[in-house]
PDB file of N, CA and C in Angstrom:
ATOM      1  N   UNK A   1      60.839  71.047  97.573  1.00 62.00           N
ATOM      2  CA  UNK A   1      61.870  72.339  99.171  1.00 62.00           C
ATOM      3  C   UNK A   1      61.364  72.355 100.380  1.00 62.00           C
ATOM      4  N   UNK A   2      62.266  71.669 101.090  1.00 70.00           N
ATOM      5  CA  UNK A   2      62.066  71.280 102.557  1.00 70.00           C
ATOM      6  C   UNK A   2      62.130  72.692 103.282  1.00 70.00           C
ATOM      7  N   UNK A   3      60.822  73.525 104.244  1.00 79.00           N
ATOM      8  CA  UNK A   3      61.295  74.335 104.826  1.00 79.00           C
ATOM      9  C   UNK A   3      60.970  73.986 106.492  1.00 79.00           C
ATOM     10  N   UNK A   4      61.806  75.565 107.132  1.00 79.00           N
ATOM     11  CA  UNK A   4      62.134  75.329 108.356  1.00 79.00           C
ATOM     12  C   UNK A   4      61.225  76.384 109.086  1.00 79.00           C
ATOM     13  N   UNK A   5      60.489  76.232 109.723  1.00 90.00           N
ATOM     14  CA  UNK A   5      60.274  77.140 110.512  1.00 90.00           C
ATOM     15  C   UNK A   5      61.237  78.066 111.428  1.00 90.00           C
ATOM     16  N   UNK A   6      61.112  79.487 111.344  1.00 90.00           N
ATOM     17  CA  UNK A   6      61.577  80.558 112.067  1.00 90.00           C
ATOM     18  C   UNK A   6      62.247  79.974 113.382  1.00 90.00           C
ATOM     19  N   UNK A   7      61.981  79.734 114.307  1.00 90.00           N
ATOM     20  CA  UNK A   7      63.008  78.977 115.589  1.00 90.00           C
ATOM     21  C   UNK A   7      63.916  77.538 114.857  1.00 90.00           C
ATOM     22  N   UNK A   8      63.164  76.678 113.841  1.00 91.00           N
ATOM     23  CA  UNK A   8      64.648  76.313 112.934  1.00 91.00           C
ATOM     24  C   UNK A   8      65.777  76.854 112.644  1.00 91.00           C
ATOM     25  N   UNK A   9      65.329  77.705 111.913  1.00 90.00           N
ATOM     26  CA  UNK A   9      66.268  78.640 111.374  1.00 90.00           C
ATOM     27  C   UNK A   9      67.326  79.993 112.469  1.00 90.00           C
ATOM     28  N   UNK A  10      66.418  80.482 113.206  1.00 92.00           N
ATOM     29  CA  UNK A  10      67.501  81.092 114.128  1.00 92.00           C
ATOM     30  C   UNK A  10      69.068  80.367 114.867  1.00 92.00           C
ATOM     31  N   UNK A  11      68.054  78.190 115.330  1.00 92.00           N
ATOM     32  CA  UNK A  11      69.225  77.982 115.289  1.00 92.00           C
ATOM     33  C   UNK A  11      70.323  77.613 114.836  1.00 92.00           C
ATOM     34  N   UNK A  12      69.589  77.360 113.532  1.00 92.00           N
ATOM     35  CA  UNK A  12      71.216  77.177 112.303  1.00 92.00           C
ATOM     36  C   UNK A  12      72.179  78.243 111.996  1.00 92.00           C
ATOM     37  N   UNK A  13      71.363  79.428 112.290  1.00 92.00           N
ATOM     38  CA  UNK A  13      72.320  80.867 111.743  1.00 92.00           C
ATOM     39  C   UNK A  13      73.314  81.029 112.985  1.00 92.00           C
ATOM     40  N   UNK A  14      72.947  80.760 114.278  1.00 93.00           N
ATOM     41  CA  UNK A  14      73.228  80.859 114.974  1.00 93.00           C
ATOM     42  C   UNK A  14      74.379  79.651 115.638  1.00 93.00           C
ATOM     43  N   UNK A  15      73.902  79.091 115.117  1.00 93.00           N
ATOM     44  CA  UNK A  15      74.975  77.153 114.783  1.00 93.00           C
ATOM     45  C   UNK A  15      76.064  77.837 114.241  1.00 93.00           C
ATOM     46  N   UNK A  16      75.794  78.194 112.199  1.00 92.00           N
ATOM     47  CA  UNK A  16      76.749  78.411 111.935  1.00 92.00           C
ATOM     48  C   UNK A  16      77.765  80.217 112.537  1.00 92.00           C
ATOM     49  N   UNK A  17      76.918  80.843 113.084  1.00 92.00           N
ATOM     50  CA  UNK A  17      77.566  82.147 113.410  1.00 92.00           C
ATOM     51  C   UNK A  17      78.576  81.394 114.478  1.00 92.00           C
ATOM     52  N   UNK A  18      78.503  80.381 115.167  1.00 91.00           N
ATOM     53  CA  UNK A  18      79.275  80.364 116.426  1.00 91.00           C
ATOM     54  C   UNK A  18      80.560  79.163 115.626  1.00 91.00           C
ATOM     55  N   UNK A  19      80.596  79.144 113.985  1.00 93.00           N
ATOM     56  CA  UNK A  19      81.546  78.453 113.422  1.00 93.00           C
ATOM     57  C   UNK A  19      83.170  79.195 113.109  1.00 93.00           C
ATOM     58  N   UNK A  20      82.340  80.795 112.766  1.00 92.00           N
ATOM     59  CA  UNK A  20      83.270  81.713 112.424  1.00 92.00           C
ATOM     60  C   UNK A  20      84.254  81.903 113.304  1.00 92.00           C
ATOM     61  N   UNK A  21      85.947  81.962 112.881  1.00 93.00           N
ATOM     62  CA  UNK A  21      86.375  82.108 113.900  1.00 93.00           C
ATOM     63  C   UNK A  21      86.954  84.066 114.049  1.00 93.00           C
ATOM     64  N   UNK A  22      86.708  84.457 114.935  1.00 91.00           N
ATOM     65  CA  UNK A  22      86.790  85.706 114.385  1.00 91.00           C
ATOM     66  C   UNK A  22      88.291  86.050 114.666  1.00 91.00           C
ATOM     67  N   UNK A  23      88.790  87.149 114.583  1.00 95.00           N
ATOM     68  CA  UNK A  23      90.060  88.364 115.028  1.00 95.00           C
ATOM     69  C   UNK A  23      90.123  88.634 116.027  1.00 95.00           C
ATOM     70  N   UNK A  24      91.337  88.290 116.869  1.00 97.00           N
ATOM     71  CA  UNK A  24      91.350  88.623 118.129  1.00 97.00           C
ATOM     72  C   UNK A  24      91.007  90.994 117.479  1.00 97.00           C
ATOM     73  N   UNK A  25      91.868  91.585 118.429  1.00 97.00           N
ATOM     74  CA  UNK A  25      91.508  92.520 118.650  1.00 97.00           C
ATOM     75  C   UNK A  25      93.819  92.650 118.262  1.00 97.00           C
ATOM     76  N   UNK A  26      94.219  92.392 118.598  1.00 98.00           N
ATOM     77  CA  UNK A  26      95.974  92.802 117.905  1.00 98.00           C
ATOM     78  C   UNK A  26      95.438  92.077 116.906  1.00 98.00           C
ATOM     79  N   UNK A  27      95.091  90.824 116.105  1.00 97.00           N
ATOM     80  CA  UNK A  27      94.958  90.888 114.267  1.00 97.00           C
ATOM     81  C   UNK A  27      94.789  91.906 113.982  1.00 97.00           C
ATOM     82  N   UNK A  28      93.594  92.394 114.229  1.00 97.00           N
ATOM     83  CA  UNK A  28      92.693  93.660 113.281  1.00 97.00           C
ATOM     84  C   UNK A  28      93.522  95.036 113.636  1.00 97.00           C
ATOM     85  N   UNK A  29      94.620  94.994 114.482  1.00 98.00           N
ATOM     86  CA  UNK A  29      95.475  96.107 114.893  1.00 98.00           C
ATOM     87  C   UNK A  29      96.699  96.933 113.682  1.00 98.00           C
ATOM     88  N   UNK A  30      97.012  95.183 113.985  1.00 98.00           N
ATOM     89  CA  UNK A  30      97.843  94.767 112.492  1.00 98.00           C
ATOM     90  C   UNK A  30      98.212  94.835 111.466  1.00 98.00           C
ATOM     91  N   UNK A  31      96.256  94.205 111.468  1.00 98.00           N
ATOM     92  CA  UNK A  31      96.470  94.406 109.360  1.00 98.00           C
ATOM     93  C   UNK A  31      96.119  95.405 109.246  1.00 98.00           C
ATOM     94  N   UNK A  32      95.159  96.278 110.246  1.00 98.00           N
ATOM     95  CA  UNK A  32      94.599  97.439 109.652  1.00 98.00           C
ATOM     96  C   UNK A  32      95.916  98.349 109.721  1.00 98.00           C
ATOM     97  N   UNK A  33      96.838  98.213 109.745  1.00 98.00           N
ATOM     98  CA  UNK A  33      98.083  98.956 110.294  1.00 98.00           C
ATOM     99  C   UNK A  33      98.642  98.699 109.058  1.00 98.00           C
ATOM    100  N   UNK A  34      98.769  97.406 109.319  1.00 98.00           N
ATOM    101  CA  UNK A  34      99.590  97.199 107.527  1.00 98.00           C
ATOM    102  C   UNK A  34      98.698  97.869 106.154  1.00 98.00           C
ATOM    103  N   UNK A  35      97.696  97.625 106.129  1.00 98.00           N
ATOM    104  CA  UNK A  35      96.942  97.928 105.280  1.00 98.00           C
ATOM    105  C   UNK A  35      96.867  99.990 105.209  1.00 98.00           C
ATOM    106  N   UNK A  36      97.006 100.969 106.168  1.00 98.00           N
ATOM    107  CA  UNK A  36      97.786 102.333 105.717  1.00 98.00           C
ATOM    108  C   UNK A  36      98.775 101.952 105.623  1.00 98.00           C
ATOM    109  N   UNK A  37     100.114 101.183 105.656  1.00 98.00           N
ATOM    110  CA  UNK A  37     101.179 101.518 105.926  1.00 98.00           C
ATOM    111  C   UNK A  37     101.828 101.209 104.320  1.00 98.00           C
ATOM    112  N   UNK A  38     101.096 100.014 104.043  1.00 98.00           N
ATOM    113  CA  UNK A  38     101.090  99.588 102.679  1.00 98.00           C
ATOM    114  C   UNK A  38     100.671 101.210 101.006  1.00 98.00           C
ATOM    115  N   UNK A  39      99.654 101.436 101.820  1.00 98.00           N
ATOM    116  CA  UNK A  39      98.977 102.505 101.324  1.00 98.00           C
ATOM    117  C   UNK A  39      99.861 103.661 100.860  1.00 98.00           C
ATOM    118  N   UNK A  40     100.282 104.166 102.444  1.00 98.00           N
ATOM    119  CA  UNK A  40     100.927 105.519 102.266  1.00 98.00           C
ATOM    120  C   UNK A  40     102.270 104.557 101.306  1.00 98.00           C
ATOM    121  N   UNK A  41     103.209 103.613 101.397  1.00 98.00           N
ATOM    122  CA  UNK A  41     104.054 103.180 100.199  1.00 98.00           C
ATOM    123  C   UNK A  41     103.768 103.108  98.832  1.00 98.00           C
ATOM    124  N   UNK A  42     102.563 102.491  97.709  1.00 98.00           N
ATOM    125  CA  UNK A  42     102.078 102.483  96.995  1.00 98.00           C
ATOM    126  C   UNK A  42     101.689 104.531  96.666  1.00 98.00           C
ATOM    127  N   UNK A  43     101.161 104.782  97.595  1.00 98.00           N
ATOM    128  CA  UNK A  43     100.728 106.676  97.086  1.00 98.00           C
ATOM    129  C   UNK A  43     102.148 106.944  96.512  1.00 98.00           C
ATOM    130  N   UNK A  44     103.219 106.555  97.569  1.00 98.00           N
ATOM    131  CA  UNK A  44     104.886 107.213  97.593  1.00 98.00           C
ATOM    132  C   UNK A  44     104.810 106.941  95.435  1.00 98.00           C
ATOM    133  N   UNK A  45     105.215 105.509  95.780  1.00 98.00           N
ATOM    134  CA  UNK A  45     106.007 104.929  94.551  1.00 98.00           C
ATOM    135  C   UNK A  45     104.522 105.599  93.671  1.00 98.00           C
ATOM    136  N   UNK A  46     103.549 105.774  93.358  1.00 98.00           N
ATOM    137  CA  UNK A  46     102.719 106.621  92.577  1.00 98.00           C
ATOM    138  C   UNK A  46     102.950 107.831  92.136  1.00 98.00           C
ATOM    139  N   UNK A  47     102.913 108.399  93.052  1.00 98.00           N
ATOM    140  CA  UNK A  47     103.191 109.612  93.455  1.00 98.00           C
ATOM    141  C   UNK A  47     105.086 110.381  91.963  1.00 98.00           C
ATOM    142  N   UNK A  48     105.868 109.356  92.689  1.00 98.00           N
ATOM    143  CA  UNK A  48     107.244 109.635  92.151  1.00 98.00           C
ATOM    144  C   UNK A  48     107.101 109.241  90.223  1.00 98.00           C
ATOM    145  N   UNK A  49     106.145 108.140  89.746  1.00 98.00           N
ATOM    146  CA  UNK A  49     106.874 108.004  89.009  1.00 98.00           C
ATOM    147  C   UNK A  49     105.640 108.888  88.571  1.00 98.00           C
ATOM    148  N   UNK A  50     104.630 108.773  88.126  1.00 98.00           N
ATOM    149  CA  UNK A  50     103.629 110.601  87.652  1.00 98.00           C
ATOM    150  C   UNK A  50     104.641 111.168  87.273  1.00 98.00           C
ATOM    151  N   UNK A  51     105.218 111.426  88.845  1.00 98.00           N
ATOM    152  CA  UNK A  51     106.497 113.003  88.672  1.00 98.00           C
ATOM    153  C   UNK A  51     107.220 112.568  87.341  1.00 98.00           C
ATOM    154  N   UNK A  52     108.035 111.688  87.661  1.00 98.00           N
ATOM    155  CA  UNK A  52     108.918 111.070  86.286  1.00 98.00           C
ATOM    156  C   UNK A  52     107.614 110.883  85.138  1.00 98.00           C
ATOM    157  N   UNK A  53     107.136 110.681  84.830  1.00 97.00           N
ATOM    158  CA  UNK A  53     106.159 110.530  83.540  1.00 97.00           C
ATOM    159  C   UNK A  53     106.373 111.996  82.908  1.00 97.00           C
ATOM    160  N   UNK A  54     105.040 112.549  84.013  1.00 97.00           N
ATOM    161  CA  UNK A  54     105.004 113.820  83.998  1.00 97.00           C
ATOM    162  C   UNK A  54     106.350 114.734  83.220  1.00 97.00           C
ATOM    163  N   UNK A  55     107.654 114.495  84.268  1.00 96.00           N
ATOM    164  CA  UNK A  55     108.493 115.461  83.421  1.00 96.00           C
ATOM    165  C   UNK A  55     109.328 115.023  81.816  1.00 96.00           C
ATOM    166  N   UNK A  56     109.470 113.914  82.232  1.00 95.00           N
ATOM    167  CA  UNK A  56     109.257 112.536  80.602  1.00 95.00           C
ATOM    168  C   UNK A  56     108.395 113.844  79.249  1.00 95.00           C
ATOM    169  N   UNK A  57     107.638 113.855  79.623  1.00 94.00           N
ATOM    170  CA  UNK A  57     106.360 114.051  78.607  1.00 94.00           C
ATOM    171  C   UNK A  57     106.989 116.108  78.392  1.00 94.00           C
ATOM    172  N   UNK A  58     106.439 116.345  79.191  1.00 94.00           N
ATOM    173  CA  UNK A  58     106.687 117.901  78.992  1.00 94.00           C
ATOM    174  C   UNK A  58     108.475 118.442  78.335  1.00 94.00           C
ATOM    175  N   UNK A  59     109.535 117.806  78.525  1.00 93.00           N
ATOM    176  CA  UNK A  59     110.621 117.356  78.274  1.00 93.00           C
ATOM    177  C   UNK A  59     110.517 116.994  76.861  1.00 93.00           C
ATOM    178  N   UNK A  60     109.439 116.380  76.144  1.00 91.00           N
ATOM    179  CA  UNK A  60     108.732 115.799  74.991  1.00 91.00           C
ATOM    180  C   UNK A  60     108.064 116.968  74.386  1.00 91.00           C
ATOM    181  N   UNK A  61     107.931 117.432  74.972  1.00 91.00           N
ATOM    182  CA  UNK A  61     106.766 118.874  74.735  1.00 91.00           C
ATOM    183  C   UNK A  61     107.470 120.165  73.978  1.00 91.00           C
ATOM    184  N   UNK A  62     108.443 119.956  75.381  1.00 91.00           N
ATOM    185  CA  UNK A  62     108.854 121.570  75.012  1.00 91.00           C
ATOM    186  C   UNK A  62     110.182 121.119  73.671  1.00 91.00           C
ATOM    187  N   UNK A  63     110.409 120.311  73.243  1.00 89.00           N
ATOM    188  CA  UNK A  63     111.566 120.112  72.367  1.00 89.00           C
ATOM    189  C   UNK A  63     110.846 119.838  71.209  1.00 89.00           C
ATOM    190  N   UNK A  64     109.657 119.455  70.828  1.00 86.00           N
ATOM    191  CA  UNK A  64     109.067 119.215  69.769  1.00 86.00           C
ATOM    192  C   UNK A  64     107.854 120.765  69.310  1.00 86.00           C
ATOM    193  N   UNK A  65     107.500 120.988  70.802  1.00 74.00           N
ATOM    194  CA  UNK A  65     106.757 122.269  70.187  1.00 74.00           C
ATOM    195  C   UNK A  65     107.517 123.250  70.203  1.00 74.00           C
ATOM    196  N   UNK A  66     108.691 123.656  70.095  1.00 62.00           N
ATOM    197  CA  UNK A  66     109.245 125.204  69.536  1.00 62.00           C
ATOM    198  C   UNK A  66     109.760 125.620  68.702  1.00 62.00           C
TER     199      UNK A  66
END
């Protein structure tokens, strides 16, 4: 196994970091906004589905519970 000294390691790390394609501020804002909007949409969707299921179960239980 080849070993590198700390200076070579730091140089390799800096070289790899320079290859990273960092997002722009605009890209970060747009994707963050998309995540927030989609989260709100899914929360609303699952709330409606939950209300429908709850109503259906309550209806069934009142019919068979009496």
